Structure formats: C-alpha cells, structure tokens
Amino acid sequence: MSAAVCANAPEVLTRIAEPDVHLAIWEAGRPSRLDWLDTLDLAGISDLSFPCALTDLDREIGDGLAEAGYPDGAERDVLGELMADLARRFAAIMGCAEVKVRLEVIRTDACRKFHADYVPARLIATLAGPGTQWIEADRIIEGNPEEIHQMRAGDVGLFKGRLLAPEPAILHRSVPLSAIGGTRLLLVLDPLGVGGGDGMSGVLSSLDGLIPVAVLTGFLGSGKTTTLNALVRSPEMARALVIINEFGEVGLDHDLVTQGHEEMQVEMIGGCLCCTIRGDLLATLRDAPWRFAREGRCWFDRVVIETTGLADPAPILHTLMRDHTLETIYRLDSVIATVDAVNGAATLERQEEAV
C-alpha cells in the first residue's frame, strides 16, 4: 500500500490523519484566474512569513501581499482568497488555532535534498513554476530518477512531518532550479497553536518527539570547553548536534573542531556532529534538521549550544521558547552554568560581565 494518496477533491487532505498516510495530494491544479502569476515580475516581490490567527487571516494576508509588492486589484484579491481558503482547510484538519504562512520566491536550489520536515505536518503548494518533488523513502537509496514524482503548479500537498512520523515514508524536495532555470512561487503552511476542535489536535497535544536542547554557559575560563569535550565523548552524545555560537578565548580541542573560513564547518569525530556558527542562530536551528540530514533523515537527536564566555544566555533561551517555528521542533531541556570553584567568587567581584 502506498503512503501517498491523491484525488481531485479537497477531502483527500483529511486522510493525512490516517496512520499509514504520509502524503495527501489534492490535485486541484491552479485556477485560470491565477495565470497572471506566470508573467508577474517576481524580481520586485518580497517574501512573506508571518504567524496568523484564523480570526485575522483575511486582513493579515491582504496586508502582507500589499507590502510584498503584489499589484493591487482583483488579481491580488484572488490570490489572497486562495491562500486564506487553504489556511482554513489546513487549520481545520490539524485542529490548530494559528498557522504560519510563508509565500516565498525560490530562485536557488533551496532544500535540494530529499527530506522530511520537523513539524507535525506541512502544507505545500507551488503557485508558479515547477512543483515540489517527492519520493518514497525506501526508494531514495536506489537513486532512480523514475521513482521521483512531481506535483503540478496549483496542486496541494499535505506532508506528514517527523513529529507525527519519526520514520517518514515520504520525502520531498524543491526542484533543483540550477539544472532547469526559472523561479518558483511557493506557499507553505505550518500549524502553530493547537485548538480544541476535531482533526488532529489530540495527536498534536500528545506529541513527545521534540528535540531536547541544552544550553552550556559560563564565564571565560570557567570550564565550559572542558565540560563539553567530556560530554561529546560519551556514548549518549553520539548523535548530538553541538552548536558553538562563537569561538571564545578557550576553544574546543583542535582534534574535535577546527576553525576554517567557511560560515559553517562540520567535523565528524567519534560519531559526534559539531558545527561552528557565526551567523544567525535562529536560522541555523530552523535549517538544521534538513541541513544535517542523511538520506533524507535527520541525523541528530539532541542539541547542545555552547555560548561564549561573555554571552548572556537569556536571548538564546528566549529564542528557543518564543519562536513559533522552533517550538514545533525543539524543547529547552536544561541550562548548564559552569563556575570556577577556586576563582569564581573573585571573578564575580572583579568582572561585571560575569554576574
């Protein structure tokens, strides 16, 4: 039995709640009233990304399309109506009170690897350009192009994510545009608040699949790196993703992580995945599940974030607990603070930053 179901009626999307269904495709096709998107100059269009309660859906989408540069008039209204309709259908199926709405212009090989997202479920619809590709997970190792399926522009795919299916049967990716050229206009919806209605709310509220995150902090020279080096060598940390927000005066041992010129450098030592991040921590955490995937499967099962010796951990904690996307992927497990047992009291007196 295939894990993907397809039909030309929207009711097929509700089948995502079935245990054996990992992808439901409404073969809607794009309505002719949106054909103008094929000739729209996407170079002047900005991406949209915002959380929205269902009660504010029409206004938020309308305002967002205007701010993003979509031309005023009946055509923009049609686009907004389609987005709002899909958002309401999605929310009803998922039993959620809010949705995360993204409307993005894809110009590069974004998400070029087959993967499953770290969300309960994700709705994907290509509104212009080539549609999303998908493949059965047990076929990806063969690498046979004939096993790859592709949705049409206007088709609506509801993909079950890893929070509902830790071993996904269906993987998907964005079309590699470097090989064919062109751009895509992609609509993505994610569930946020879990409501009290029907649909999948009961399943969502009982999830226990969030990835635990530990934040390791402490003043310069207090022993953070020594502690981290000991931790990553333990068997329990064999599949840990270690994020070093910035190199401090005391770095990890050279045989564990070496600092290079790349924005992110990865070393595989003793089965532990370590990366050095100098960019945006928020974007790193959002991208990590697919960026560090192996054959379409997320490789790490926990995260450790080491702050610099002068960093205040509060912004990191706030990011983990308040970002709508991260809260569907991670949970804050612990905050570990190292203290120099001999010199700690003196450091607190001399260094205001240590307090």
Coordinates of N, CA and C in Angstrom, one line a residue, residues 6 15-16 41 43 84 101 155 158-159 162 169 183-184 189-190 192-193 199 202 227 242 274 282 284 309 325-326 350:
C6 N -3.8 10.4 -3.6 CA -4.1 11.6 -4.4 C -5.6 11.5 -4.9
R15 N -7.1 12.8 4.9 CA -6.6 11.4 5.1 C -5.2 11.4 5.7
I16 N -4.6 12.6 5.8 CA -3.3 12.7 6.5 C -3.3 12.2 7.9
D41 N 6.5 39.9 -12.6 CA 7.9 40.1 -12.4 C 8.3 39.8 -10.9
A43 N 11.0 39.6 -9.5 CA 12.2 40.3 -9.0 C 11.8 41.4 -8.1
A84 N -6.1 32.1 1.9 CA -6.9 32.1 3.1 C -7.7 30.8 3.1
V101 N 2.3 31.3 7.9 CA 2.1 31.5 6.5 C 3.4 31.9 5.9
D155 N -1.4 22.2 -7.4 CA -1.7 21.0 -6.6 C -1.3 21.3 -5.1
L158 N -0.1 17.8 1.4 CA -0.1 17.8 2.8 C 0.9 16.7 3.3
F159 N 2.1 17.1 3.7 CA 3.1 16.2 4.1 C 3.2 16.0 5.6
R162 N 8.1 14.9 10.8 CA 8.7 13.9 11.7 C 8.1 13.9 13.2
A169 N 7.7 7.9 5.6 CA 7.6 7.1 4.4 C 7.7 7.9 3.1
T183 N 12.1 30.3 -11.8 CA 11.9 30.6 -10.4 C 10.6 29.9 -10.0
R184 N 10.3 29.8 -8.7 CA 9.1 29.2 -8.2 C 8.4 30.2 -7.2
L189 N 2.4 26.3 4.6 CA 1.7 26.5 5.8 C 2.1 25.5 6.9
D190 N 2.4 26.0 8.1 CA 2.7 25.1 9.3 C 1.7 25.4 10.4
L192 N 0.5 26.1 14.2 CA 1.1 26.7 15.4 C 0.3 26.3 16.6
G193 N -0.7 27.1 17.1 CA -1.4 26.8 18.3 C -2.3 25.6 18.1
G199 N -10.2 17.0 14.0 CA -9.0 16.9 13.3 C -7.9 16.2 14.0
G202 N -5.8 16.1 19.0 CA -5.5 15.1 20.0 C -4.1 14.5 19.8
T227 N 34.1 20.8 30.0 CA 32.9 20.1 30.2 C 32.3 19.6 28.9
V242 N 26.3 19.8 18.2 CA 26.9 20.8 19.1 C 27.0 22.1 18.3
C274 N 29.7 18.3 15.0 CA 29.9 19.6 15.6 C 29.9 20.7 14.5
L282 N 19.1 31.6 15.0 CA 17.7 31.2 14.8 C 17.6 30.5 13.4
T284 N 19.9 29.0 11.9 CA 20.7 27.7 12.0 C 19.8 26.6 12.6
G309 N 32.2 33.1 26.5 CA 32.4 33.4 27.9 C 31.8 34.7 28.3
T325 N 8.3 28.7 15.0 CA 8.8 27.5 14.3 C 9.6 26.6 15.2
L326 N 10.5 27.2 16.0 CA 11.4 26.4 16.8 C 10.6 25.6 17.8
R350 N 35.4 41.1 40.4 CA 36.2 41.9 39.5 C 35.5 42.2 38.2

